[in-house]
CSV table of N, CA and C in Angstrom, one decimal:
chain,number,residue,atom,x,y,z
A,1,UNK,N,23.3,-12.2,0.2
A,1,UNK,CA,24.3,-13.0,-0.4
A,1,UNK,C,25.4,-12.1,-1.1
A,2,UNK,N,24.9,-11.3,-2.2
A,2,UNK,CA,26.0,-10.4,-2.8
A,2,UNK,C,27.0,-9.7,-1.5
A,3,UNK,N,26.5,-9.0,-0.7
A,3,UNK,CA,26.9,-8.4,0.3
A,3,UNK,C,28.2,-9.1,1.1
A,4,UNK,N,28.3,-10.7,1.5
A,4,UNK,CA,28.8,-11.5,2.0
A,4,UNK,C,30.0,-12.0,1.1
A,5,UNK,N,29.4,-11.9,-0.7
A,5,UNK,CA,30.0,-12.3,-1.3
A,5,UNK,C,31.3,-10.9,-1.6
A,6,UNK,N,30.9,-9.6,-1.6
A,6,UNK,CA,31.4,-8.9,-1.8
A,6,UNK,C,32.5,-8.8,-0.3
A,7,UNK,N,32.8,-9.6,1.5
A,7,UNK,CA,32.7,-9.5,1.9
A,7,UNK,C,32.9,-7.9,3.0
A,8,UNK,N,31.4,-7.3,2.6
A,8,UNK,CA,31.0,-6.2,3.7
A,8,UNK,C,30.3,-6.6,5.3
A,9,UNK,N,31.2,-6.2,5.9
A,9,UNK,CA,30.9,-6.7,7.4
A,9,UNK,C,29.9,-5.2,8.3
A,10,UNK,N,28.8,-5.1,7.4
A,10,UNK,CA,28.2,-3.5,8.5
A,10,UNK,C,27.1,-4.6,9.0
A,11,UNK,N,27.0,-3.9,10.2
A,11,UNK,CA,25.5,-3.7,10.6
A,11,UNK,C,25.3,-5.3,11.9
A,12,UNK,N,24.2,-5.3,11.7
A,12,UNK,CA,23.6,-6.0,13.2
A,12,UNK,C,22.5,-7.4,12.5
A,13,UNK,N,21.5,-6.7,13.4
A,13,UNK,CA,20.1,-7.5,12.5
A,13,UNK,C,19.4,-6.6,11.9
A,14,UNK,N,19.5,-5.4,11.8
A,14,UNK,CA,18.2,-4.5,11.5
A,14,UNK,C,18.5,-4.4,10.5
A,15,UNK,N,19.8,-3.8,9.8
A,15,UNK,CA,20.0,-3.5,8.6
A,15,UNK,C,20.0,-1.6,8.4
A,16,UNK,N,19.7,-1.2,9.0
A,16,UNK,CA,19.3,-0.1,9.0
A,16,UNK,C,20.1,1.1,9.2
A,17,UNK,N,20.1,2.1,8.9
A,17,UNK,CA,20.5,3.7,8.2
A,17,UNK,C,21.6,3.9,9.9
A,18,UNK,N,21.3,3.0,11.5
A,18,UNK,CA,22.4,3.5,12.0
A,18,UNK,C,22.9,2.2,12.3
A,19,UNK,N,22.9,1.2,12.0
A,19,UNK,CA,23.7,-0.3,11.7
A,19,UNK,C,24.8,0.9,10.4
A,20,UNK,N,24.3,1.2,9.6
A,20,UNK,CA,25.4,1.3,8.1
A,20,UNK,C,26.0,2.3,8.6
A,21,UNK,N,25.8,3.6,9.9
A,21,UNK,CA,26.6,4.4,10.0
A,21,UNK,C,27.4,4.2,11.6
A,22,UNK,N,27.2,3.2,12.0
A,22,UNK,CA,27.7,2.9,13.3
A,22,UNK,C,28.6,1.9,13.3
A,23,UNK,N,28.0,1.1,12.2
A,23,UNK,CA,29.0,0.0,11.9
A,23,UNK,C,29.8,0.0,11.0
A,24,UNK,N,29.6,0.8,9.6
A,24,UNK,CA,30.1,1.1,8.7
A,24,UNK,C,30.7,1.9,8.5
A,25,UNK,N,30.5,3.2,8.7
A,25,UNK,CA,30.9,4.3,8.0
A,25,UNK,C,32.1,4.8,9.2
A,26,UNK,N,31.8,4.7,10.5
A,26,UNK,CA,32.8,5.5,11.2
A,26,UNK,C,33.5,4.3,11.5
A,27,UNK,N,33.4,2.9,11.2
A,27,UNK,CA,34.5,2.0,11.3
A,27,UNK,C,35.4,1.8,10.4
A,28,UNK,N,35.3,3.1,9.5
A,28,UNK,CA,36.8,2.9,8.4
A,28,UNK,C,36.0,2.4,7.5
A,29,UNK,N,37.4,2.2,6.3
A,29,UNK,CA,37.1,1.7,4.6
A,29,UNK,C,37.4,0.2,5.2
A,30,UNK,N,37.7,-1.0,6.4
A,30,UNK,CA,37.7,-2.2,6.7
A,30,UNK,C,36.4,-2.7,6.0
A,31,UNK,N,35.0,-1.8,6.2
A,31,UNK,CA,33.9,-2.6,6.2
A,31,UNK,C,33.6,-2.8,5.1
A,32,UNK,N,33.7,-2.2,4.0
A,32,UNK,CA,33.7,-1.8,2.4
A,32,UNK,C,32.1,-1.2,2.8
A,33,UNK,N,31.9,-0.4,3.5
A,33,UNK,CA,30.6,0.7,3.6
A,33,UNK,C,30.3,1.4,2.1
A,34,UNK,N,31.3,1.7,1.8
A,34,UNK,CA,31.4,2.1,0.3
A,34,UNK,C,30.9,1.6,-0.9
A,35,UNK,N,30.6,0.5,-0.4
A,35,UNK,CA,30.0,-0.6,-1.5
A,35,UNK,C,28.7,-0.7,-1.4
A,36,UNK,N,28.1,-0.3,-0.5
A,36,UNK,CA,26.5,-0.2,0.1
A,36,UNK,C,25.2,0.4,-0.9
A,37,UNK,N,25.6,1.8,-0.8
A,37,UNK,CA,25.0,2.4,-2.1
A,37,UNK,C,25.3,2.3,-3.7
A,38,UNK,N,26.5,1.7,-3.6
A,38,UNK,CA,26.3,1.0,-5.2
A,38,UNK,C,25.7,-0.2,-5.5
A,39,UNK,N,25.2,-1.5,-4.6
A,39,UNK,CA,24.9,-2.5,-4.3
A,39,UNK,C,23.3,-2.6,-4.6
A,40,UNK,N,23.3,-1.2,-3.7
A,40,UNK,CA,22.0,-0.5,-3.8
A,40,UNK,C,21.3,0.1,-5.1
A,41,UNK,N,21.9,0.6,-5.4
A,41,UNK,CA,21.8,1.3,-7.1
A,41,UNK,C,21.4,-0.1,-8.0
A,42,UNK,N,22.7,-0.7,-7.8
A,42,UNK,CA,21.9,-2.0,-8.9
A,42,UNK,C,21.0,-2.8,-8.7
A,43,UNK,N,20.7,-3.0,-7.3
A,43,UNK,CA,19.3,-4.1,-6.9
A,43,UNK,C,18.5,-3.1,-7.2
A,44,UNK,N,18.2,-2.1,-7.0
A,44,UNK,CA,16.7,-0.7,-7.5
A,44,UNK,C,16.5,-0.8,-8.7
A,45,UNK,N,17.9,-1.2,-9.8
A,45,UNK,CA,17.5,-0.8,-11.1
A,45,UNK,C,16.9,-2.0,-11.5
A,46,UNK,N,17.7,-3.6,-11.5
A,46,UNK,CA,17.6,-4.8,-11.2
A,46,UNK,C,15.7,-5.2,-10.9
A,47,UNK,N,15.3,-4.7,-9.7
A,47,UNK,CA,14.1,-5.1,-9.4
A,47,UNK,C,13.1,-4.6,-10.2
A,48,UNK,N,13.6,-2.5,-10.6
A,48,UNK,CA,12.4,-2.0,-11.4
A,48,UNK,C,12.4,-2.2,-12.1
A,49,UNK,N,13.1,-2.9,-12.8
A,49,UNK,CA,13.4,-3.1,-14.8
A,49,UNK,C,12.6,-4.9,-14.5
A,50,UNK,N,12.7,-5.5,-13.6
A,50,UNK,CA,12.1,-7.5,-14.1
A,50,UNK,C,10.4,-7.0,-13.4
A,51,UNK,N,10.4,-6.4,-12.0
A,51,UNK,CA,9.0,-5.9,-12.3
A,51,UNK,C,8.0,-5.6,-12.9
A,52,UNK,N,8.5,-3.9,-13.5
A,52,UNK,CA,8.2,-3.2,-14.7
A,52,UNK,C,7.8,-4.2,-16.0
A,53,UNK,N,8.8,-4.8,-16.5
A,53,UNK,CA,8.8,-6.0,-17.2
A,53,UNK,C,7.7,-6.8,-16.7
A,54,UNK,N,7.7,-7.7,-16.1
A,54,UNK,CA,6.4,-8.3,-15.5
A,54,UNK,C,5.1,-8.1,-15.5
A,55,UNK,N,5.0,-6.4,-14.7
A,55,UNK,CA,3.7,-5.9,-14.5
A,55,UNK,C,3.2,-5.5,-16.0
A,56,UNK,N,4.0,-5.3,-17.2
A,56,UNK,CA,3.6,-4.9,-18.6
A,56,UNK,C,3.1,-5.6,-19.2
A,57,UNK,N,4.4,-7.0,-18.9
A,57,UNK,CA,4.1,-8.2,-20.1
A,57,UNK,C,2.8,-9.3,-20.1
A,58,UNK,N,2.6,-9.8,-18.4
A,58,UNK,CA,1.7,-10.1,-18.6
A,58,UNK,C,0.4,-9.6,-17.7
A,59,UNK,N,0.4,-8.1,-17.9
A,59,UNK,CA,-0.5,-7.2,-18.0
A,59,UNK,C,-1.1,-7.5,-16.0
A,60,UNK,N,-0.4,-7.9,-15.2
A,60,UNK,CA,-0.8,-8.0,-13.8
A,60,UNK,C,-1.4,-6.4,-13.5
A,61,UNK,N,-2.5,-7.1,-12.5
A,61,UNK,CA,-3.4,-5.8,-12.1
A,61,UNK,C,-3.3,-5.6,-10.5
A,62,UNK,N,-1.8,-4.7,-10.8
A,62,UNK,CA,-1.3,-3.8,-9.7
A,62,UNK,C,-2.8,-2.8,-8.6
A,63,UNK,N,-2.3,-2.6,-8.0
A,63,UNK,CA,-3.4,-1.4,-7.5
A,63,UNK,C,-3.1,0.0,-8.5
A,64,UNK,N,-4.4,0.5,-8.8
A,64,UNK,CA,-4.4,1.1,-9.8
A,64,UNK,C,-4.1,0.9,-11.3
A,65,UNK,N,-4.1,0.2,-11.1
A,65,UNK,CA,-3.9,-0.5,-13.2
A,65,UNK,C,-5.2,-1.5,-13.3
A,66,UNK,N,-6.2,-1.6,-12.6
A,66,UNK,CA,-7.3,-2.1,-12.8
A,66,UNK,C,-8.2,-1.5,-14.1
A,67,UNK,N,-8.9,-2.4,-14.6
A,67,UNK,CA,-9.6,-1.5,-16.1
A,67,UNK,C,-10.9,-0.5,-16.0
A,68,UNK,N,-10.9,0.1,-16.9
A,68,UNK,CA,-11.8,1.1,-16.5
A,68,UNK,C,-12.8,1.0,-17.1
A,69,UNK,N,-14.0,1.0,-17.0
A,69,UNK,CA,-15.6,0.7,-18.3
A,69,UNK,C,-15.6,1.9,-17.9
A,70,UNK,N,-17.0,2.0,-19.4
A,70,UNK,CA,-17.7,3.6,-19.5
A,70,UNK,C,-18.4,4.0,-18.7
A,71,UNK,N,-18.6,3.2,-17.8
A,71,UNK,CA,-19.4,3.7,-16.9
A,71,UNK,C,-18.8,4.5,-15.4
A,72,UNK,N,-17.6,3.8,-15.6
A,72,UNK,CA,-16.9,4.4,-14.8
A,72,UNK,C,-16.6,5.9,-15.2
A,73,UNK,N,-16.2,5.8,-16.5
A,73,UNK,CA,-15.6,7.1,-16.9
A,73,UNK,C,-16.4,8.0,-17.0
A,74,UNK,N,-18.2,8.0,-17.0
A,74,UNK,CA,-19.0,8.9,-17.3
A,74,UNK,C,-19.4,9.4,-15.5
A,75,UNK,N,-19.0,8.8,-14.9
A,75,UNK,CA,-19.5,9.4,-13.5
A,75,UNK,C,-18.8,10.7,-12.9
A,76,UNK,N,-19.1,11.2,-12.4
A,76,UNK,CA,-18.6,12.4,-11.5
A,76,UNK,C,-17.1,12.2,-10.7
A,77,UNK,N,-16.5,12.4,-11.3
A,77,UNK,CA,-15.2,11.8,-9.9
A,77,UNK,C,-15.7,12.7,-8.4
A,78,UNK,N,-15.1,11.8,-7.7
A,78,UNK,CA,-15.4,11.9,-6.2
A,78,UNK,C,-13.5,12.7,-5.8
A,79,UNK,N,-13.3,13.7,-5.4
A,79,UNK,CA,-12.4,14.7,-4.5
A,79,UNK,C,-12.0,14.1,-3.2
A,80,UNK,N,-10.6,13.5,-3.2
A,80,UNK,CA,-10.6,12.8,-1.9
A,80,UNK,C,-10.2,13.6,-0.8
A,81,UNK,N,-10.7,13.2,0.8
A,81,UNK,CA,-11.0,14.0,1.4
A,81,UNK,C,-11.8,15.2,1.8
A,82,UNK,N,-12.8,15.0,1.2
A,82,UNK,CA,-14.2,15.5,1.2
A,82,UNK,C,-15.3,14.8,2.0
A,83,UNK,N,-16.2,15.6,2.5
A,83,UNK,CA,-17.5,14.4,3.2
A,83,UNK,C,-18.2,13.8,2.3
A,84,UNK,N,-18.4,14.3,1.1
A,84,UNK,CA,-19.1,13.7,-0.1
A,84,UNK,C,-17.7,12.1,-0.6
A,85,UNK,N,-16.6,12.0,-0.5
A,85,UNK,CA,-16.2,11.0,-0.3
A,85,UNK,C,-16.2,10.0,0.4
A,86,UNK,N,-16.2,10.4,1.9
A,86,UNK,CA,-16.5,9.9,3.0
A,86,UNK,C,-18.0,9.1,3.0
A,87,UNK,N,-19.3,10.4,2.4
A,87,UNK,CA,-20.4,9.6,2.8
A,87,UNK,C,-20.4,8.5,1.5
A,88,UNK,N,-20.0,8.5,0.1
A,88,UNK,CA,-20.5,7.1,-0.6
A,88,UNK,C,-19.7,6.1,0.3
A,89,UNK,N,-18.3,6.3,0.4
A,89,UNK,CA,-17.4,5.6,0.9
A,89,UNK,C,-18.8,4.6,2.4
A,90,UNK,N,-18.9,5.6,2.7
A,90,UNK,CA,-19.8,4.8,4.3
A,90,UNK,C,-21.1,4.4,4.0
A,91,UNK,N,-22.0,4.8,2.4
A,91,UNK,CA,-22.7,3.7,2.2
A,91,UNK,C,-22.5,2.5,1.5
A,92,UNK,N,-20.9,2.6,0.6
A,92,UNK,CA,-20.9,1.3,-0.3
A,92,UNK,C,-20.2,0.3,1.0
A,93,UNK,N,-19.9,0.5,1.9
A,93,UNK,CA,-19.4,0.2,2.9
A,93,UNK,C,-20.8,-0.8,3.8
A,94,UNK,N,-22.1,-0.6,3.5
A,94,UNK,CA,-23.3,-0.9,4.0
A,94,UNK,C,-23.9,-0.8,4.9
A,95,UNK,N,-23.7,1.0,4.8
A,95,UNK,CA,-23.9,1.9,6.0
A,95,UNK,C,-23.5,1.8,7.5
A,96,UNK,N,-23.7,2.9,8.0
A,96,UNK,CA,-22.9,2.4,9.5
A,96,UNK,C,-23.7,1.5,10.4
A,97,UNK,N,-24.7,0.9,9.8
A,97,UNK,CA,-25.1,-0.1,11.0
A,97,UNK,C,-24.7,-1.6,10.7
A,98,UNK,N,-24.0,-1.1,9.3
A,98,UNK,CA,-23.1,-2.4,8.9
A,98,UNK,C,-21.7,-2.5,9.3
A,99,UNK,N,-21.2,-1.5,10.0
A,99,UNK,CA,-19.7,-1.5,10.5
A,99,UNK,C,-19.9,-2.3,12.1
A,100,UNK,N,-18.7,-2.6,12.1
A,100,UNK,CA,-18.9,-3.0,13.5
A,100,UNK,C,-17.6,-2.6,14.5
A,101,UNK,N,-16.5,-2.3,13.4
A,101,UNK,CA,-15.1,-2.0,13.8
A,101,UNK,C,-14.7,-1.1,12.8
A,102,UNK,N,-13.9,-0.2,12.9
A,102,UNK,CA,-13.5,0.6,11.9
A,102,UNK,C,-12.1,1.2,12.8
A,103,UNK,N,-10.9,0.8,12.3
A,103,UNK,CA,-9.4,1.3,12.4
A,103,UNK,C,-8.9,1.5,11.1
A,104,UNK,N,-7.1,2.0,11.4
A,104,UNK,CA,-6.6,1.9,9.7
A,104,UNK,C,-5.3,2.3,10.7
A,105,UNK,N,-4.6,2.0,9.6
A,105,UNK,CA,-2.8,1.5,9.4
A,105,UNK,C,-2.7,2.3,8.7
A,106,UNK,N,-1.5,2.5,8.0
A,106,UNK,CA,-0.5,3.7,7.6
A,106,UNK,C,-1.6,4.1,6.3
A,107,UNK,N,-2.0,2.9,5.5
A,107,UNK,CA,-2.4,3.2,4.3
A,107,UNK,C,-3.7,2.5,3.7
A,108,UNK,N,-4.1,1.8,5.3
A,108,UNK,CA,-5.6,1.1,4.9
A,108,UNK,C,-6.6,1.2,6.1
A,109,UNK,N,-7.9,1.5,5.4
A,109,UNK,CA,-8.8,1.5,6.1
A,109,UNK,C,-9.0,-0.1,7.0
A,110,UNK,N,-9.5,-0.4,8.1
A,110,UNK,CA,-9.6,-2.0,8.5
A,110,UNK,C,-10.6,-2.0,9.3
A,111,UNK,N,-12.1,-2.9,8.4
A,111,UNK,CA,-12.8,-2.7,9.0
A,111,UNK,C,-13.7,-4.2,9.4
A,112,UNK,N,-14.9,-4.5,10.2
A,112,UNK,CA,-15.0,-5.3,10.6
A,112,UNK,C,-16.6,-5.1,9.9
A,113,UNK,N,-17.2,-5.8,9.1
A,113,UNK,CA,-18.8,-5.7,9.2
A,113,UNK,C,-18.8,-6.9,9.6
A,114,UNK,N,-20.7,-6.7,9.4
A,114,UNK,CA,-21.9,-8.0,9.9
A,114,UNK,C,-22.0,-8.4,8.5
A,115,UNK,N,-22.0,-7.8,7.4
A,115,UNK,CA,-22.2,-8.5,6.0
A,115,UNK,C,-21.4,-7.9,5.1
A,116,UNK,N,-20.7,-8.9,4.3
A,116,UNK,CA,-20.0,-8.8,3.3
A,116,UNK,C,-20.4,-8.5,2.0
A,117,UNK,N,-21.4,-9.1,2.2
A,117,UNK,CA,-22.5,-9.1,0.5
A,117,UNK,C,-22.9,-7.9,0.4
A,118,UNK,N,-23.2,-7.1,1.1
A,118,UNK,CA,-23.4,-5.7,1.1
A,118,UNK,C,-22.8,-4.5,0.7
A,119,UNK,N,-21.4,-4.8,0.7
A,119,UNK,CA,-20.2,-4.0,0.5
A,119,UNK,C,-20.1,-3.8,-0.9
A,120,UNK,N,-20.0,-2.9,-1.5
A,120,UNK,CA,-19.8,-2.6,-2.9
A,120,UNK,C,-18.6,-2.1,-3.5
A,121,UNK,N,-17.8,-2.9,-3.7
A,121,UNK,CA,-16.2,-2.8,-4.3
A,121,UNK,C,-16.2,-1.6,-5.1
A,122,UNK,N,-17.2,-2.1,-6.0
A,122,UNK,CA,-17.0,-1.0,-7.0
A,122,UNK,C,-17.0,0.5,-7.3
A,123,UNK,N,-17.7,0.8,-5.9
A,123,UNK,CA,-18.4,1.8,-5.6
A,123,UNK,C,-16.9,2.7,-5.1
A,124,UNK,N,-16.0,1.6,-4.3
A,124,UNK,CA,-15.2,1.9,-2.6
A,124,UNK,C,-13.8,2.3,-3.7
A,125,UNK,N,-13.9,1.5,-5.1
A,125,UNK,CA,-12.6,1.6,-6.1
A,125,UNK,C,-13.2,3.3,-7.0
A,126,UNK,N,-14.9,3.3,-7.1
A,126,UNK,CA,-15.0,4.9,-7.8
A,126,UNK,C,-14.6,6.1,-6.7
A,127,UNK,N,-14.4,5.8,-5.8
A,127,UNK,CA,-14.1,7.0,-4.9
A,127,UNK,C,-13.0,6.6,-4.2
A,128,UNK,N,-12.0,6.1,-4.7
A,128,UNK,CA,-10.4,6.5,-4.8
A,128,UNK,C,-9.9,5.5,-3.8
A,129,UNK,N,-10.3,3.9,-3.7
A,129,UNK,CA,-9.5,2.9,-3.3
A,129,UNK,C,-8.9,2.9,-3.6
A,130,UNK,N,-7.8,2.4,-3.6
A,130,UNK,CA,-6.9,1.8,-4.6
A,130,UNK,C,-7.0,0.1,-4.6
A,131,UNK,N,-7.4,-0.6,-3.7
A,131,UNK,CA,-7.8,-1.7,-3.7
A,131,UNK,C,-8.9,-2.6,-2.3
A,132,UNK,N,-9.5,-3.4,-2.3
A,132,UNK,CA,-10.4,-4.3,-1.5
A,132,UNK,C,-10.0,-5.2,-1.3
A,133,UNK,N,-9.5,-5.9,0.1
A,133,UNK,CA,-8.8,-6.7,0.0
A,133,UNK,C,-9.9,-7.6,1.1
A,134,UNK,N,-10.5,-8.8,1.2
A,134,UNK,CA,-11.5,-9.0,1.7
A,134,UNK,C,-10.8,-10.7,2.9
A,135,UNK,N,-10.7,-10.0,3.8
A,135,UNK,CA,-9.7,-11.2,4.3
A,135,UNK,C,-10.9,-12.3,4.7
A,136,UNK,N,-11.6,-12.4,5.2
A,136,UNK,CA,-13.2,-13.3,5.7
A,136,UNK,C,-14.2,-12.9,5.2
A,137,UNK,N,-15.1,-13.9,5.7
A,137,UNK,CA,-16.6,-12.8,6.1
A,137,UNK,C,-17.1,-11.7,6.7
A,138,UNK,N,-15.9,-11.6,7.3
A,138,UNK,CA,-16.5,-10.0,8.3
A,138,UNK,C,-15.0,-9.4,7.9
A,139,UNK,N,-13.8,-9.9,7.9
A,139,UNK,CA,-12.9,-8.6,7.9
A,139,UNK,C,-12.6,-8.1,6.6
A,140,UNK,N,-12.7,-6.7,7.0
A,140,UNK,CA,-12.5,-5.8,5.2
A,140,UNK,C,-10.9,-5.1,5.3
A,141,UNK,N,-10.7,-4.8,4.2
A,141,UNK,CA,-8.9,-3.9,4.6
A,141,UNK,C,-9.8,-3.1,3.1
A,142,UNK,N,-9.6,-1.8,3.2
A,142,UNK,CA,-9.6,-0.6,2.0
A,142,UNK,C,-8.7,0.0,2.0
A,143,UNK,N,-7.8,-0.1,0.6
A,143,UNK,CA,-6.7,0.3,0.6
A,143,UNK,C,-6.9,1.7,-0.2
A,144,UNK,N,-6.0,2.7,0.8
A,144,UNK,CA,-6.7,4.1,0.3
A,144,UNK,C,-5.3,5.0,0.7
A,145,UNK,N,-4.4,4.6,0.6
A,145,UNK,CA,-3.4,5.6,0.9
A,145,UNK,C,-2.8,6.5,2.0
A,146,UNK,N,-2.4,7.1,2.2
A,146,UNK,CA,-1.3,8.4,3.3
A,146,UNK,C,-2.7,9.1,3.5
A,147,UNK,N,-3.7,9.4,3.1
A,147,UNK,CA,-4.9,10.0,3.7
A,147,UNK,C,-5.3,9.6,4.5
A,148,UNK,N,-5.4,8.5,4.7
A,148,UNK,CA,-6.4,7.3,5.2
A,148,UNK,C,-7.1,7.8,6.7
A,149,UNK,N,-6.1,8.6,7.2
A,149,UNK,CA,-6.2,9.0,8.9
A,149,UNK,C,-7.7,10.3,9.1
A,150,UNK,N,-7.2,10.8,7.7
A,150,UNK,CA,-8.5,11.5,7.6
A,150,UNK,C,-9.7,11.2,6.9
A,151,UNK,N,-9.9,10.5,6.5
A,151,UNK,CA,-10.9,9.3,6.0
A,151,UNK,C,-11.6,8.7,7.0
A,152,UNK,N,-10.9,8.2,7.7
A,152,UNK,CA,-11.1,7.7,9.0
A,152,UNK,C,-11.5,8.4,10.0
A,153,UNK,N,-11.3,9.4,10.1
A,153,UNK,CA,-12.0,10.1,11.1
A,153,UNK,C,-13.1,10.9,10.4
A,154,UNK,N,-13.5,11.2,9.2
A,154,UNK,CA,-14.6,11.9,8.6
A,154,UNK,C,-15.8,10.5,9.0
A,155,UNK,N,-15.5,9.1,8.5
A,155,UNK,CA,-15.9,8.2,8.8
A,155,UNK,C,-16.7,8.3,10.2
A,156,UNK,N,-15.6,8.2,11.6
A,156,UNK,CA,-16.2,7.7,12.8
A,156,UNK,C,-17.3,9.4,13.0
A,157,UNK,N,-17.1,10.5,12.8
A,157,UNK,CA,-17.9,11.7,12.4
A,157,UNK,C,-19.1,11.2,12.1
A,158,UNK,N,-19.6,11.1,10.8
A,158,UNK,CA,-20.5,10.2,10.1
A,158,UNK,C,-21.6,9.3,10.3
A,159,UNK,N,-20.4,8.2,11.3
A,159,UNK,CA,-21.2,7.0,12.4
A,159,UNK,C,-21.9,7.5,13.3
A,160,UNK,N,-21.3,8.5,14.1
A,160,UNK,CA,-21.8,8.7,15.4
A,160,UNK,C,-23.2,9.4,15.5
């Protein structure tokens, strides 16, 4: 809306980095391309300041801003990317004769068990989840970051 209102005519449907320089930038100051990254500047600051705000005020539990007991804090931290990560990870997970599918996406493990009851959140969040996201009875998502690929394959190692 700002964009239309300001009226800048770049781009297509994608929106994207060669829309703004195919449509924008080498089509002259007509498109006001020049207005793009200032546009930009203030929706970034705009979003992180009412977020920010949000996630503080009323204390929402982001991935990684979950609370911590003492129990947590007296354990051993777990080194990600390790086999000693890997193997709690594959028994809170309820061992590999509890897996039935095991893939992952950019930044989550996605897995398929026979039982859910089994799985131990707490265990999957002490060795460096960032969150459990439990879509059914059988589908799991473990959210674990830009490692995840190797995680994943220390995993299918493990299984076999």
């Amino acid at each position: 809306m700002v964009m239309a209102l300001l009226h800048l005519t770049i781009g297509n449907t994608d929106g994207g980095i060669l829309d703004f320089i195919i449509f924008g930038v080498l089509q002259g100051v007509k498109t006001k391309w020049y207005l793009v990254p200032v546009v930009g500047a203030i929706w970034f600051a705009v979003y992180y300041s009412v977020f920010r705000y949000a996630i503080l005020k009323f204390n929402l539990k982001t991935p990684g801003r979950e609370e911590v007991t003492e129990d947590q804090q007296s354990e051993e931290p777990v080194v990600k990317g390790t086999n000693t990560q890997a193997l709690k990870i594959l028994t809170a997970l309820g061992g590999k004769e509890n897996i039935q599918s095991l893939d992952n996406c950019i930044t989550r493990l996605r897995l398929v068990v026979d039982n859910m009851n089994i799985v131990n959140e707490k265990v999957l969040k002490d060795c460096g989840a960032l969150g459990v996201v439990k879509l059914d009875e059988h589908n799991l998502q473990v959210v674990i970051g830009p490692q995840v690929g190797i995680l994943k394959t220390q995993l299918e190692k493990l299984s076999s």
